[in-house]
Structures are given as C-alpha cells and as structure tokens.
C-alpha cells in the first residue's frame, strides 16, 4: 500500500510540472470503477452553495478555478456523493461499513429503519415523561447517533510492538479516523454477534445506540476495557518510537 | 316513496367552541380543524386535519387502517385524518343518494400510496357517526392468500372454508356494531349440525357469538350474517342503512395462491367467504351503499404499475362491478402538502416528528417535495427517519 501511495504522490508531482504537456486524452472505453484517473482530471464539486455565488462576489482564486473547470475534464462523481441538505458524511461511512456484498440499498434501509425506530422510542418516552423531564429527552435521531458514536470512541489505543523477541501491547495515540472507525466497527460487531438470534438488525442497533447515548451498554464497556488495558500497560509506553 | 330515517343530530359548530377551549389554547392552526364530525365537513375544511375522538377510535377502526398509520397513531397518541376531495365527494354522494333504489357502488382508485384506504376509513367514520351498520372488510386479499387451514365446506361440496380469517373478521365486526347486534332479528332458521341450530327471531348477536366460538362453521356464519343484512337493510320497519366497505376489492376476481391437496389451484369462487362477499357487492339489494377500493399492494399476479380499474379488476371483475361511480384519488395538491408538512412539524402538540434541523428550512422542504413527488405514503416514510 505504501508503495502505490508513494507512486501516486510522485506522479502528481510529475503531473504538476507536466500539466502543460498533458493532453486530455480519453480512451474510447473508460473503466470508471477502481480507475486511476489521468491526473489531468479535476475533482467534482457537489455542494450547491458554490454555484449560487453571483459573478461579482467571486474572489480572484475562485474566478481562476472556474476558468480552469471550463477547460479541464472532471472525474465522474461516485454514487455516494449528493448535494442533498440531508447528506451526512459520518452516516454515509457507517452505511458503507454495514454494507455486505456491495448491497447499499439494504444497508441504507436498515439505517433509516434504525433512525425511525430511535425517534419513535424517544417520542413515546417524551409523551409519557412528566413536565419537568420533557426538555431533557433528545428526540433527534441524528443527534443521538452522533453523540452515541462520540461516547464509543476510544481515546487511546494499543499496538503490538516487538522488542527483544517478545510482543508487547503498547499504548499509542490514535488518529481521528482510526477512532471513528473503531467506534463504528465495535457497534456493528456487537449488534451482529451478541444479540438474540431473532431480533432484526435495526432493532438491535437502535437499542445499542440508545444505550451508548446514555453511556451504558456493551460498546462503551469495551471502550472502557481498552482504556484500562492501556492504563495498565503504561510502563511499555517508551517502546513507541513515533 | 323515499325512506325517512332519523338523521343523527350532530350540532355542528355549536359544540366546537365548548370543546375547543378546554384542552388546548390554540384554535387557529392553518392545518387543523376543530370540526371532528365528518357530516359537517365541507370544502372550506379541505386540506385540514381533524381528530377522530379517542373514545370512538377503537370501536370504529378495530381493523382497516393501514399498518403504518396505526404506528403513527400509537406514537402521536392521537388519530388525525386529512379532509381530502375524494372523501368529501363520497360523503356528499352518500348524503344525497336515494336509498329506495338499488345500491350504488363507489370505487376509489389511484396510484400506490395516494390515500385510497385513508379516504375509505374517513367515509367509514362518517357512516358510523350517522348510525349506519358498517361492514368493513379490511383487505379482501387476506382472504385469497396465505391461508394455513382450508377446510372443505359442510354446506356446499365443492367450496372451501377459511375458519381463522372468518372468525377474526366476525370478532372485529362484533366490536364495530355492538348496538345493532341485539336489535336485528333473524328471519330464517339456520341449522349448523344435527344438534345445533339458530331459530328464527333470535338476535344477530347470538349468531355472531356462535361464529366466533365455533370456529369450524364461522365461514358459513359469515355467509348467513351477510344474507340477513342484505334482506333487512332496506326494510321499512326498524330499517337501518348498510355500508359495505371493501378494501382491495380486486382480490375477489382474479387468482388465488391457495392450493388444494392435489396441488391444483383454487379459484376465488370456490371459497365460501369470497362467494358470499360477491353476492353482497351485487346491486340487487337496496338501502345502503358499497364503497370499494382497488389495491395493487396486496394483489396477486398484477404488475406494479397497474392502478386503473380495468387493469386491476380484470374483465370478470369489471363486468360484475359495472355500473359503478369511479372516484379518483390523486396525490397531494400544494395546499395539502403544506398542511401535511406543517402537521409533521407541529411543535405545539409536541409531535417532534421532523427532527432534522435542515428539514425545517425551505431547502429541506423543496427537497422533500422533489423526493416524494407529493405522494402521501412516500412523504410519510421520508419524514419518519428525518
């Protein structure tokens, strides 16, 4: 993996210098999926606000960019890119992680059913709650989802490092992407494995997400156990060299 | 000579001020109306939501509402129905029809999800507030598919009985029409087995109870009930009006997915329930109305783009239903869409249904219009997870 990314960076550097010489040649048959586009191609812009800025308010850089876009070819946008106001990148990532065999329709369906289920449970709870408690109940399923995911993200992780023939579990800092990935992965595996066989996925997910929102449940427990392991292995922290 | 039946005094308009003040202080929402009686609703209430009084809810609708709507009622703790053009048209026809002539048949048709079942339920609510006897068959397709037990009929050699479906329906019929069961007397003697029979002059309630308890003969009981009601509906002494509301009427003519023991397919005529229901839908009796809905959703062997009566009823069905009054049900108009959007957005009644912050903006609304194409059921499903 490192070699191809290195190749890509050198190529883009070459491309930056060779841009004047590259021609926008497209073969007749273009494979779009898993393709490495000719670096001459530009990224698509899905956001609507960019196109609504009137001519007068454009900065010189934006004007230049528009000029460039009118001459250069643009890469095809992937299926998951939308200009919708309801687009949520974290949710899209979760849907992709839940997807099996490329069946995004089923994964997206499960997530929408989960959101609906969470909202119904919270609204029913809201109606039954006494007047004082009503303001505390969160009914927005997106807010619950984001908060639950935040509560599941580990702060510190463990890496297996070899020193003197033995492997030690060393506490290491995690990047944001890795933390988000771990939270989502734990949520999905927990729901797939540790629940009753006959409950449907959206039911399991909504229960787990609501529990994580209030900092209970198995996923937060797993996060705490990871933290405890890291704390107990503090002595090996010096084995990390980066 | 036309029938003069006592019109139920409803005091439209007078009682509303009294009720309007007690529970909620707001009475001026654009999308809600305080006129909860279908008889008094008119064109000025088009697009507004009225609430079905909670006391009536379980008696009038034990079955027959779409499942997603039932979930919505449970979540919101109230059942609100929108007053729409097709339902108002039907109700005005029912008000002005001549009930000494043979029954008129009304057929609601439209694309999937446009609100046919809800319009039917609105009309059923009107009929029950006016004191009619309502025969509501929630879905005729349930009688022609997924039947676990198919008994050969005792009454007629070549027909089949469906005990579970028949007894379920009788139970719900009993809930809807409690007060009629003791008033209607049977005009004929029915013999069920060598030892059991129901005499002439017994109340209808006894027959229905017998059908619910003796599951084996429940299909024949259904047939007997339908026959009695048909004979007595137009009667001058102690007469009542009979509303036959059938959802998914295209299931009665077509094919079934049921099979006999030798794996040959069962035709709908060979089922007792379907046979008796077809006799009800014929217009050879008077003193009531038949309101039917087409449905592609539960139908068998029908393409999903079919919604017109000719396509869904088939030749046989169309010939039996002909002549009927077609009532088209269209998608939401702009005003109705506004009303629905405001209903879901309602904060005063604390629905908290549209929660996504962007769904409450203009952009979000435009996107909802685009995604749902103003189709009521699609809009409902979208707003459910937003």
mmCIF file with all atom_site columns, C-alpha atoms in Angstrom, chain A residues 45-231:
data_model
loop_
_atom_site.group_PDB
_atom_site.id
_atom_site.type_symbol
_atom_site.label_atom_id
_atom_site.label_alt_id
_atom_site.label_comp_id
_atom_site.label_asym_id
_atom_site.label_entity_id
_atom_site.label_seq_id
_atom_site.pdbx_PDB_ins_code
_atom_site.Cartn_x
_atom_site.Cartn_y
_atom_site.Cartn_z
_atom_site.occupancy
_atom_site.B_iso_or_equiv
_atom_site.pdbx_formal_charge
_atom_site.auth_seq_id
_atom_site.auth_comp_id
_atom_site.auth_asym_id
_atom_site.auth_atom_id
_atom_site.pdbx_PDB_model_num
ATOM 1   C CA . UNK A 1 45  ? -17.906 19.854  -6.705  1.00 0.00 ? 45  UNK A CA 1
ATOM 2   C CA . UNK A 1 46  ? -21.224 18.565  -5.275  1.00 0.00 ? 46  UNK A CA 1
ATOM 3   C CA . UNK A 1 47  ? -22.063 21.470  -2.953  1.00 0.00 ? 47  UNK A CA 1
ATOM 4   C CA . UNK A 1 48  ? -24.846 23.753  -4.199  1.00 0.00 ? 48  UNK A CA 1
ATOM 5   C CA . UNK A 1 49  ? -23.688 26.944  -2.396  1.00 0.00 ? 49  UNK A CA 1
ATOM 6   C CA . UNK A 1 50  ? -20.591 27.210  -4.571  1.00 0.00 ? 50  UNK A CA 1
ATOM 7   C CA . UNK A 1 51  ? -22.694 27.596  -7.703  1.00 0.00 ? 51  UNK A CA 1
ATOM 8   C CA . UNK A 1 52  ? -25.030 30.166  -6.178  1.00 0.00 ? 52  UNK A CA 1
ATOM 9   C CA . UNK A 1 53  ? -22.360 32.826  -5.558  1.00 0.00 ? 53  UNK A CA 1
ATOM 10  C CA . UNK A 1 54  ? -23.080 35.607  -8.051  1.00 0.00 ? 54  UNK A CA 1
ATOM 11  C CA . UNK A 1 55  ? -20.372 36.678  -10.506 1.00 0.00 ? 55  UNK A CA 1
ATOM 12  C CA . UNK A 1 56  ? -19.487 39.864  -8.655  1.00 0.00 ? 56  UNK A CA 1
ATOM 13  C CA . UNK A 1 57  ? -18.638 38.259  -5.331  1.00 0.00 ? 57  UNK A CA 1
ATOM 14  C CA . UNK A 1 58  ? -16.063 35.802  -6.591  1.00 0.00 ? 58  UNK A CA 1
ATOM 15  C CA . UNK A 1 59  ? -12.516 36.161  -5.332  1.00 0.00 ? 59  UNK A CA 1
ATOM 16  C CA . UNK A 1 60  ? -9.740  36.036  -7.989  1.00 0.00 ? 60  UNK A CA 1
ATOM 17  C CA . UNK A 1 61  ? -8.824  32.465  -6.961  1.00 0.00 ? 61  UNK A CA 1
ATOM 18  C CA . UNK A 1 62  ? -12.383 31.294  -7.381  1.00 0.00 ? 62  UNK A CA 1
ATOM 19  C CA . UNK A 1 63  ? -12.576 33.010  -10.779 1.00 0.00 ? 63  UNK A CA 1
ATOM 20  C CA . UNK A 1 64  ? -9.407  31.248  -11.844 1.00 0.00 ? 64  UNK A CA 1
ATOM 21  C CA . UNK A 1 65  ? -10.777 27.930  -10.638 1.00 0.00 ? 65  UNK A CA 1
ATOM 22  C CA . UNK A 1 66  ? -13.941 28.400  -12.641 1.00 0.00 ? 66  UNK A CA 1
ATOM 23  C CA . UNK A 1 67  ? -11.903 29.219  -15.732 1.00 0.00 ? 67  UNK A CA 1
ATOM 24  C CA . UNK A 1 68  ? -9.916  26.049  -15.216 1.00 0.00 ? 68  UNK A CA 1
ATOM 25  C CA . UNK A 1 69  ? -13.023 23.946  -14.770 1.00 0.00 ? 69  UNK A CA 1
ATOM 26  C CA . UNK A 1 70  ? -14.451 25.122  -18.040 1.00 0.00 ? 70  UNK A CA 1
ATOM 27  C CA . UNK A 1 71  ? -11.486 23.668  -19.955 1.00 0.00 ? 71  UNK A CA 1
ATOM 28  C CA . UNK A 1 72  ? -10.422 20.613  -17.968 1.00 0.00 ? 72  UNK A CA 1
ATOM 29  C CA . UNK A 1 73  ? -12.350 17.319  -17.848 1.00 0.00 ? 73  UNK A CA 1
ATOM 30  C CA . UNK A 1 74  ? -13.843 16.326  -14.466 1.00 0.00 ? 74  UNK A CA 1
ATOM 31  C CA . UNK A 1 75  ? -13.871 12.915  -12.780 1.00 0.00 ? 75  UNK A CA 1
ATOM 32  C CA . UNK A 1 76  ? -17.187 11.106  -12.519 1.00 0.00 ? 76  UNK A CA 1
ATOM 33  C CA . UNK A 1 77  ? -18.765 11.549  -9.105  1.00 0.00 ? 77  UNK A CA 1
ATOM 34  C CA . UNK A 1 78  ? -19.224 8.379   -7.049  1.00 0.00 ? 78  UNK A CA 1
ATOM 35  C CA . UNK A 1 79  ? -22.664 7.148   -6.110  1.00 0.00 ? 79  UNK A CA 1
ATOM 36  C CA . UNK A 1 80  ? -22.418 8.257   -2.507  1.00 0.00 ? 80  UNK A CA 1
ATOM 37  C CA . UNK A 1 81  ? -21.831 11.929  -3.308  1.00 0.00 ? 81  UNK A CA 1
ATOM 38  C CA . UNK A 1 82  ? -25.009 14.061  -3.018  1.00 0.00 ? 82  UNK A CA 1
ATOM 39  C CA . UNK A 1 83  ? -25.853 17.734  -2.995  1.00 0.00 ? 83  UNK A CA 1
ATOM 40  C CA . UNK A 1 84  ? -28.752 16.983  -0.644  1.00 0.00 ? 84  UNK A CA 1
ATOM 41  C CA . UNK A 1 85  ? -29.084 19.020  2.554   1.00 0.00 ? 85  UNK A CA 1
ATOM 42  C CA . UNK A 1 86  ? -29.658 15.777  4.418   1.00 0.00 ? 86  UNK A CA 1
ATOM 43  C CA . UNK A 1 87  ? -26.273 14.393  3.460   1.00 0.00 ? 87  UNK A CA 1
ATOM 44  C CA . UNK A 1 88  ? -24.232 13.269  6.463   1.00 0.00 ? 88  UNK A CA 1
ATOM 45  C CA . UNK A 1 89  ? -20.647 12.025  5.848   1.00 0.00 ? 89  UNK A CA 1
ATOM 46  C CA . UNK A 1 90  ? -20.432 10.129  9.170   1.00 0.00 ? 90  UNK A CA 1
ATOM 47  C CA . UNK A 1 91  ? -23.701 8.366   8.461   1.00 0.00 ? 91  UNK A CA 1
ATOM 48  C CA . UNK A 1 92  ? -22.552 7.500   4.920   1.00 0.00 ? 92  UNK A CA 1
ATOM 49  C CA . UNK A 1 93  ? -19.393 5.991   6.353   1.00 0.00 ? 93  UNK A CA 1
ATOM 50  C CA . UNK A 1 94  ? -21.471 3.933   8.777   1.00 0.00 ? 94  UNK A CA 1
ATOM 51  C CA . UNK A 1 95  ? -23.687 2.717   5.944   1.00 0.00 ? 95  UNK A CA 1
ATOM 52  C CA . UNK A 1 96  ? -20.631 1.671   3.942   1.00 0.00 ? 96  UNK A CA 1
ATOM 53  C CA . UNK A 1 97  ? -19.239 -0.246  6.901   1.00 0.00 ? 97  UNK A CA 1
ATOM 54  C CA . UNK A 1 98  ? -22.515 -2.024  7.426   1.00 0.00 ? 98  UNK A CA 1
ATOM 55  C CA . UNK A 1 99  ? -22.795 -2.948  3.751   1.00 0.00 ? 99  UNK A CA 1
ATOM 56  C CA . UNK A 1 100 ? -22.290 -6.572  2.735   1.00 0.00 ? 100 UNK A CA 1
ATOM 57  C CA . UNK A 1 101 ? -21.503 -7.673  -0.831  1.00 0.00 ? 101 UNK A CA 1
ATOM 58  C CA . UNK A 1 102 ? -21.962 -4.147  -2.128  1.00 0.00 ? 102 UNK A CA 1
ATOM 59  C CA . UNK A 1 103 ? -25.671 -4.093  -1.294  1.00 0.00 ? 103 UNK A CA 1
ATOM 60  C CA . UNK A 1 104 ? -26.028 -0.490  -0.217  1.00 0.00 ? 104 UNK A CA 1
ATOM 61  C CA . UNK A 1 105 ? -29.810 -0.449  -0.585  1.00 0.00 ? 105 UNK A CA 1
ATOM 62  C CA . UNK A 1 106 ? -30.251 -2.958  2.225   1.00 0.00 ? 106 UNK A CA 1
ATOM 63  C CA . UNK A 1 107 ? -27.675 -1.211  4.431   1.00 0.00 ? 107 UNK A CA 1
ATOM 64  C CA . UNK A 1 108 ? -29.254 2.210   3.886   1.00 0.00 ? 108 UNK A CA 1
ATOM 65  C CA . UNK A 1 109 ? -32.688 0.688   4.540   1.00 0.00 ? 109 UNK A CA 1
ATOM 66  C CA . UNK A 1 110 ? -31.514 -0.747  7.866   1.00 0.00 ? 110 UNK A CA 1
ATOM 67  C CA . UNK A 1 111 ? -30.067 2.617   8.922   1.00 0.00 ? 111 UNK A CA 1
ATOM 68  C CA . UNK A 1 112 ? -33.249 4.521   8.048   1.00 0.00 ? 112 UNK A CA 1
ATOM 69  C CA . UNK A 1 113 ? -35.326 1.980   9.950   1.00 0.00 ? 113 UNK A CA 1
ATOM 70  C CA . UNK A 1 114 ? -32.928 2.357   12.902  1.00 0.00 ? 114 UNK A CA 1
ATOM 71  C CA . UNK A 1 115 ? -33.288 6.147   12.888  1.00 0.00 ? 115 UNK A CA 1
ATOM 72  C CA . UNK A 1 116 ? -37.068 5.868   12.683  1.00 0.00 ? 116 UNK A CA 1
ATOM 73  C CA . UNK A 1 117 ? -37.151 3.310   15.488  1.00 0.00 ? 117 UNK A CA 1
ATOM 74  C CA . UNK A 1 118 ? -34.989 5.503   17.743  1.00 0.00 ? 118 UNK A CA 1
ATOM 75  C CA . UNK A 1 119 ? -37.166 8.504   17.041  1.00 0.00 ? 119 UNK A CA 1
ATOM 76  C CA . UNK A 1 120 ? -40.360 6.580   17.831  1.00 0.00 ? 120 UNK A CA 1
ATOM 77  C CA . UNK A 1 121 ? -38.988 5.278   21.109  1.00 0.00 ? 121 UNK A CA 1
ATOM 78  C CA . UNK A 1 122 ? -37.819 8.720   22.177  1.00 0.00 ? 122 UNK A CA 1
ATOM 79  C CA . UNK A 1 123 ? -41.083 10.428  21.164  1.00 0.00 ? 123 UNK A CA 1
ATOM 80  C CA . UNK A 1 124 ? -43.108 7.860   23.100  1.00 0.00 ? 124 UNK A CA 1
ATOM 81  C CA . UNK A 1 125 ? -40.848 8.371   26.095  1.00 0.00 ? 125 UNK A CA 1
ATOM 82  C CA . UNK A 1 126 ? -41.305 12.109  25.677  1.00 0.00 ? 126 UNK A CA 1
ATOM 83  C CA . UNK A 1 127 ? -45.086 11.843  25.751  1.00 0.00 ? 127 UNK A CA 1
ATOM 84  C CA . UNK A 1 128 ? -45.023 9.704   28.865  1.00 0.00 ? 128 UNK A CA 1
ATOM 85  C CA . UNK A 1 129 ? -42.494 11.819  30.768  1.00 0.00 ? 129 UNK A CA 1
ATOM 86  C CA . UNK A 1 130 ? -43.595 14.345  33.432  1.00 0.00 ? 130 UNK A CA 1
ATOM 87  C CA . UNK A 1 131 ? -43.375 18.052  32.554  1.00 0.00 ? 131 UNK A CA 1
ATOM 88  C CA . UNK A 1 132 ? -40.019 18.692  34.200  1.00 0.00 ? 132 UNK A CA 1
ATOM 89  C CA . UNK A 1 133 ? -38.206 15.890  32.408  1.00 0.00 ? 133 UNK A CA 1
ATOM 90  C CA . UNK A 1 134 ? -39.528 16.642  28.916  1.00 0.00 ? 134 UNK A CA 1
ATOM 91  C CA . UNK A 1 135 ? -36.819 19.096  27.961  1.00 0.00 ? 135 UNK A CA 1
ATOM 92  C CA . UNK A 1 136 ? -34.034 16.591  28.654  1.00 0.00 ? 136 UNK A CA 1
ATOM 93  C CA . UNK A 1 137 ? -35.249 13.893  26.291  1.00 0.00 ? 137 UNK A CA 1
ATOM 94  C CA . UNK A 1 138 ? -33.457 14.099  22.970  1.00 0.00 ? 138 UNK A CA 1
ATOM 95  C CA . UNK A 1 139 ? -35.725 13.208  20.065  1.00 0.00 ? 139 UNK A CA 1
ATOM 96  C CA . UNK A 1 140 ? -33.438 13.931  17.124  1.00 0.00 ? 140 UNK A CA 1
ATOM 97  C CA . UNK A 1 141 ? -32.106 10.534  15.904  1.00 0.00 ? 141 UNK A CA 1
ATOM 98  C CA . UNK A 1 142 ? -29.132 12.177  14.159  1.00 0.00 ? 142 UNK A CA 1
ATOM 99  C CA . UNK A 1 143 ? -28.039 13.930  17.366  1.00 0.00 ? 143 UNK A CA 1
ATOM 100 C CA . UNK A 1 144 ? -28.388 10.652  19.269  1.00 0.00 ? 144 UNK A CA 1
ATOM 101 C CA . UNK A 1 145 ? -26.377 8.806   16.632  1.00 0.00 ? 145 UNK A CA 1
ATOM 102 C CA . UNK A 1 146 ? -23.541 11.331  16.691  1.00 0.00 ? 146 UNK A CA 1
ATOM 103 C CA . UNK A 1 147 ? -23.450 11.553  20.472  1.00 0.00 ? 147 UNK A CA 1
ATOM 104 C CA . UNK A 1 148 ? -23.542 7.761   20.842  1.00 0.00 ? 148 UNK A CA 1
ATOM 105 C CA . UNK A 1 149 ? -20.644 7.412   18.420  1.00 0.00 ? 149 UNK A CA 1
ATOM 106 C CA . UNK A 1 150 ? -18.691 10.063  20.361  1.00 0.00 ? 150 UNK A CA 1
ATOM 107 C CA . UNK A 1 151 ? -19.280 8.146   23.561  1.00 0.00 ? 151 UNK A CA 1
ATOM 108 C CA . UNK A 1 152 ? -17.927 4.965   21.968  1.00 0.00 ? 152 UNK A CA 1
ATOM 109 C CA . UNK A 1 153 ? -14.730 6.452   20.546  1.00 0.00 ? 153 UNK A CA 1
ATOM 110 C CA . UNK A 1 154 ? -11.601 5.304   22.426  1.00 0.00 ? 154 UNK A CA 1
ATOM 111 C CA . UNK A 1 155 ? -9.087  7.997   23.361  1.00 0.00 ? 155 UNK A CA 1
ATOM 112 C CA . UNK A 1 156 ? -6.030  5.787   23.362  1.00 0.00 ? 156 UNK A CA 1
ATOM 113 C CA . UNK A 1 157 ? -5.299  2.540   21.576  1.00 0.00 ? 157 UNK A CA 1
ATOM 114 C CA . UNK A 1 158 ? -2.934  -0.411  21.814  1.00 0.00 ? 158 UNK A CA 1
ATOM 115 C CA . UNK A 1 159 ? -0.383  -1.575  19.264  1.00 0.00 ? 159 UNK A CA 1
ATOM 116 C CA . UNK A 1 160 ? 1.534   -4.841  19.222  1.00 0.00 ? 160 UNK A CA 1
ATOM 117 C CA . UNK A 1 161 ? 5.260   -3.932  19.152  1.00 0.00 ? 161 UNK A CA 1
ATOM 118 C CA . UNK A 1 162 ? 8.096   -6.433  19.015  1.00 0.00 ? 162 UNK A CA 1
ATOM 119 C CA . UNK A 1 163 ? 11.041  -5.840  21.362  1.00 0.00 ? 163 UNK A CA 1
ATOM 120 C CA . UNK A 1 164 ? 13.692  -8.431  22.160  1.00 0.00 ? 164 UNK A CA 1
ATOM 121 C CA . UNK A 1 165 ? 11.781  -11.398 20.725  1.00 0.00 ? 165 UNK A CA 1
ATOM 122 C CA . UNK A 1 166 ? 8.586   -10.707 22.659  1.00 0.00 ? 166 UNK A CA 1
ATOM 123 C CA . UNK A 1 167 ? 5.489   -8.780  21.608  1.00 0.00 ? 167 UNK A CA 1
ATOM 124 C CA . UNK A 1 168 ? 4.234   -6.087  23.972  1.00 0.00 ? 168 UNK A CA 1
ATOM 125 C CA . UNK A 1 169 ? 0.862   -4.283  23.919  1.00 0.00 ? 169 UNK A CA 1
ATOM 126 C CA . UNK A 1 170 ? 1.959   -0.642  23.832  1.00 0.00 ? 170 UNK A CA 1
ATOM 127 C CA . UNK A 1 171 ? -0.436  2.295   24.356  1.00 0.00 ? 171 UNK A CA 1
ATOM 128 C CA . UNK A 1 172 ? -0.399  4.625   21.351  1.00 0.00 ? 172 UNK A CA 1
ATOM 129 C CA . UNK A 1 173 ? -2.332  7.745   20.317  1.00 0.00 ? 173 UNK A CA 1
ATOM 130 C CA . UNK A 1 174 ? -4.981  7.183   17.655  1.00 0.00 ? 174 UNK A CA 1
ATOM 131 C CA . UNK A 1 175 ? -5.868  9.425   14.763  1.00 0.00 ? 175 UNK A CA 1
ATOM 132 C CA . UNK A 1 176 ? -9.426  10.747  14.469  1.00 0.00 ? 176 UNK A CA 1
ATOM 133 C CA . UNK A 1 177 ? -10.223 8.475   11.554  1.00 0.00 ? 177 UNK A CA 1
ATOM 134 C CA . UNK A 1 178 ? -8.999  5.417   13.418  1.00 0.00 ? 178 UNK A CA 1
ATOM 135 C CA . UNK A 1 179 ? -11.070 6.297   16.477  1.00 0.00 ? 179 UNK A CA 1
ATOM 136 C CA . UNK A 1 180 ? -14.202 6.778   14.392  1.00 0.00 ? 180 UNK A CA 1
ATOM 137 C CA . UNK A 1 181 ? -13.540 3.511   12.567  1.00 0.00 ? 181 UNK A CA 1
ATOM 138 C CA . UNK A 1 182 ? -13.095 1.587   15.824  1.00 0.00 ? 182 UNK A CA 1
ATOM 139 C CA . UNK A 1 183 ? -16.295 3.002   17.331  1.00 0.00 ? 183 UNK A CA 1
ATOM 140 C CA . UNK A 1 184 ? -18.336 2.059   14.254  1.00 0.00 ? 184 UNK A CA 1
ATOM 141 C CA . UNK A 1 185 ? -16.712 -1.371  13.978  1.00 0.00 ? 185 UNK A CA 1
ATOM 142 C CA . UNK A 1 186 ? -17.403 -2.222  17.595  1.00 0.00 ? 186 UNK A CA 1
ATOM 143 C CA . UNK A 1 187 ? -21.008 -1.062  17.260  1.00 0.00 ? 187 UNK A CA 1
ATOM 144 C CA . UNK A 1 188 ? -21.640 -3.225  14.205  1.00 0.00 ? 188 UNK A CA 1
ATOM 145 C CA . UNK A 1 189 ? -19.904 -6.360  15.507  1.00 0.00 ? 189 UNK A CA 1
ATOM 146 C CA . UNK A 1 190 ? -21.660 -6.021  18.847  1.00 0.00 ? 190 UNK A CA 1
ATOM 147 C CA . UNK A 1 191 ? -25.029 -5.870  17.137  1.00 0.00 ? 191 UNK A CA 1
ATOM 148 C CA . UNK A 1 192 ? -24.234 -8.722  14.780  1.00 0.00 ? 192 UNK A CA 1
ATOM 149 C CA . UNK A 1 193 ? -22.833 -11.151 17.333  1.00 0.00 ? 193 UNK A CA 1
ATOM 150 C CA . UNK A 1 194 ? -24.024 -10.564 20.843  1.00 0.00 ? 194 UNK A CA 1
ATOM 151 C CA . UNK A 1 195 ? -27.773 -10.265 20.477  1.00 0.00 ? 195 UNK A CA 1
ATOM 152 C CA . UNK A 1 196 ? -30.681 -12.638 20.337  1.00 0.00 ? 196 UNK A CA 1
ATOM 153 C CA . UNK A 1 197 ? -30.864 -14.513 17.048  1.00 0.00 ? 197 UNK A CA 1
ATOM 154 C CA . UNK A 1 198 ? -34.368 -13.478 16.073  1.00 0.00 ? 198 UNK A CA 1
ATOM 155 C CA . UNK A 1 199 ? -34.199 -9.703  16.645  1.00 0.00 ? 199 UNK A CA 1
ATOM 156 C CA . UNK A 1 200 ? -33.811 -7.670  13.473  1.00 0.00 ? 200 UNK A CA 1
ATOM 157 C CA . UNK A 1 201 ? -30.706 -5.587  12.912  1.00 0.00 ? 201 UNK A CA 1
ATOM 158 C CA . UNK A 1 202 ? -32.439 -2.211  13.148  1.00 0.00 ? 202 UNK A CA 1
ATOM 159 C CA . UNK A 1 203 ? -33.943 -3.164  16.498  1.00 0.00 ? 203 UNK A CA 1
ATOM 160 C CA . UNK A 1 204 ? -30.555 -4.290  17.859  1.00 0.00 ? 204 UNK A CA 1
ATOM 161 C CA . UNK A 1 205 ? -28.829 -1.172  16.521  1.00 0.00 ? 205 UNK A CA 1
ATOM 162 C CA . UNK A 1 206 ? -31.398 1.206   17.974  1.00 0.00 ? 206 UNK A CA 1
ATOM 163 C CA . UNK A 1 207 ? -31.124 -0.443  21.409  1.00 0.00 ? 207 UNK A CA 1
ATOM 164 C CA . UNK A 1 208 ? -27.324 -0.270  21.332  1.00 0.00 ? 208 UNK A CA 1
ATOM 165 C CA . UNK A 1 209 ? -27.245 3.339   20.104  1.00 0.00 ? 209 UNK A CA 1
ATOM 166 C CA . UNK A 1 210 ? -29.703 4.498   22.753  1.00 0.00 ? 210 UNK A CA 1
ATOM 167 C CA . UNK A 1 211 ? -27.668 2.712   25.424  1.00 0.00 ? 211 UNK A CA 1
ATOM 168 C CA . UNK A 1 212 ? -24.433 4.271   24.148  1.00 0.00 ? 212 UNK A CA 1
ATOM 169 C CA . UNK A 1 213 ? -26.116 7.683   24.158  1.00 0.00 ? 213 UNK A CA 1
ATOM 170 C CA . UNK A 1 214 ? -26.668 7.304   27.884  1.00 0.00 ? 214 UNK A CA 1
ATOM 171 C CA . UNK A 1 215 ? -23.181 5.809   28.330  1.00 0.00 ? 215 UNK A CA 1
ATOM 172 C CA . UNK A 1 216 ? -24.350 2.281   29.152  1.00 0.00 ? 216 UNK A CA 1
ATOM 173 C CA . UNK A 1 217 ? -24.227 -0.858  27.081  1.00 0.00 ? 217 UNK A CA 1
ATOM 174 C CA . UNK A 1 218 ? -21.614 -3.236  25.786  1.00 0.00 ? 218 UNK A CA 1
ATOM 175 C CA . UNK A 1 219 ? -19.816 -0.946  23.380  1.00 0.00 ? 219 UNK A CA 1
ATOM 176 C CA . UNK A 1 220 ? -18.922 1.699   25.959  1.00 0.00 ? 220 UNK A CA 1
ATOM 177 C CA . UNK A 1 221 ? -17.909 -1.155  28.234  1.00 0.00 ? 221 UNK A CA 1
ATOM 178 C CA . UNK A 1 222 ? -15.485 -2.366  25.556  1.00 0.00 ? 222 UNK A CA 1
ATOM 179 C CA . UNK A 1 223 ? -14.100 1.141   25.201  1.00 0.00 ? 223 UNK A CA 1
ATOM 180 C CA . UNK A 1 224 ? -13.521 1.334   28.982  1.00 0.00 ? 224 UNK A CA 1
ATOM 181 C CA . UNK A 1 225 ? -11.772 -2.049  28.958  1.00 0.00 ? 225 UNK A CA 1
ATOM 182 C CA . UNK A 1 226 ? -9.430  -0.834  26.235  1.00 0.00 ? 226 UNK A CA 1
ATOM 183 C CA . UNK A 1 227 ? -8.655  2.252   28.288  1.00 0.00 ? 227 UNK A CA 1
ATOM 184 C CA . UNK A 1 228 ? -7.971  0.091   31.351  1.00 0.00 ? 228 UNK A CA 1
ATOM 185 C CA . UNK A 1 229 ? -5.610  -2.157  29.379  1.00 0.00 ? 229 UNK A CA 1
ATOM 186 C CA . UNK A 1 230 ? -3.764  0.879   28.073  1.00 0.00 ? 230 UNK A CA 1
ATOM 187 C CA . UNK A 1 231 ? -3.528  2.293   31.605  1.00 0.00 ? 231 UNK A CA 1
#
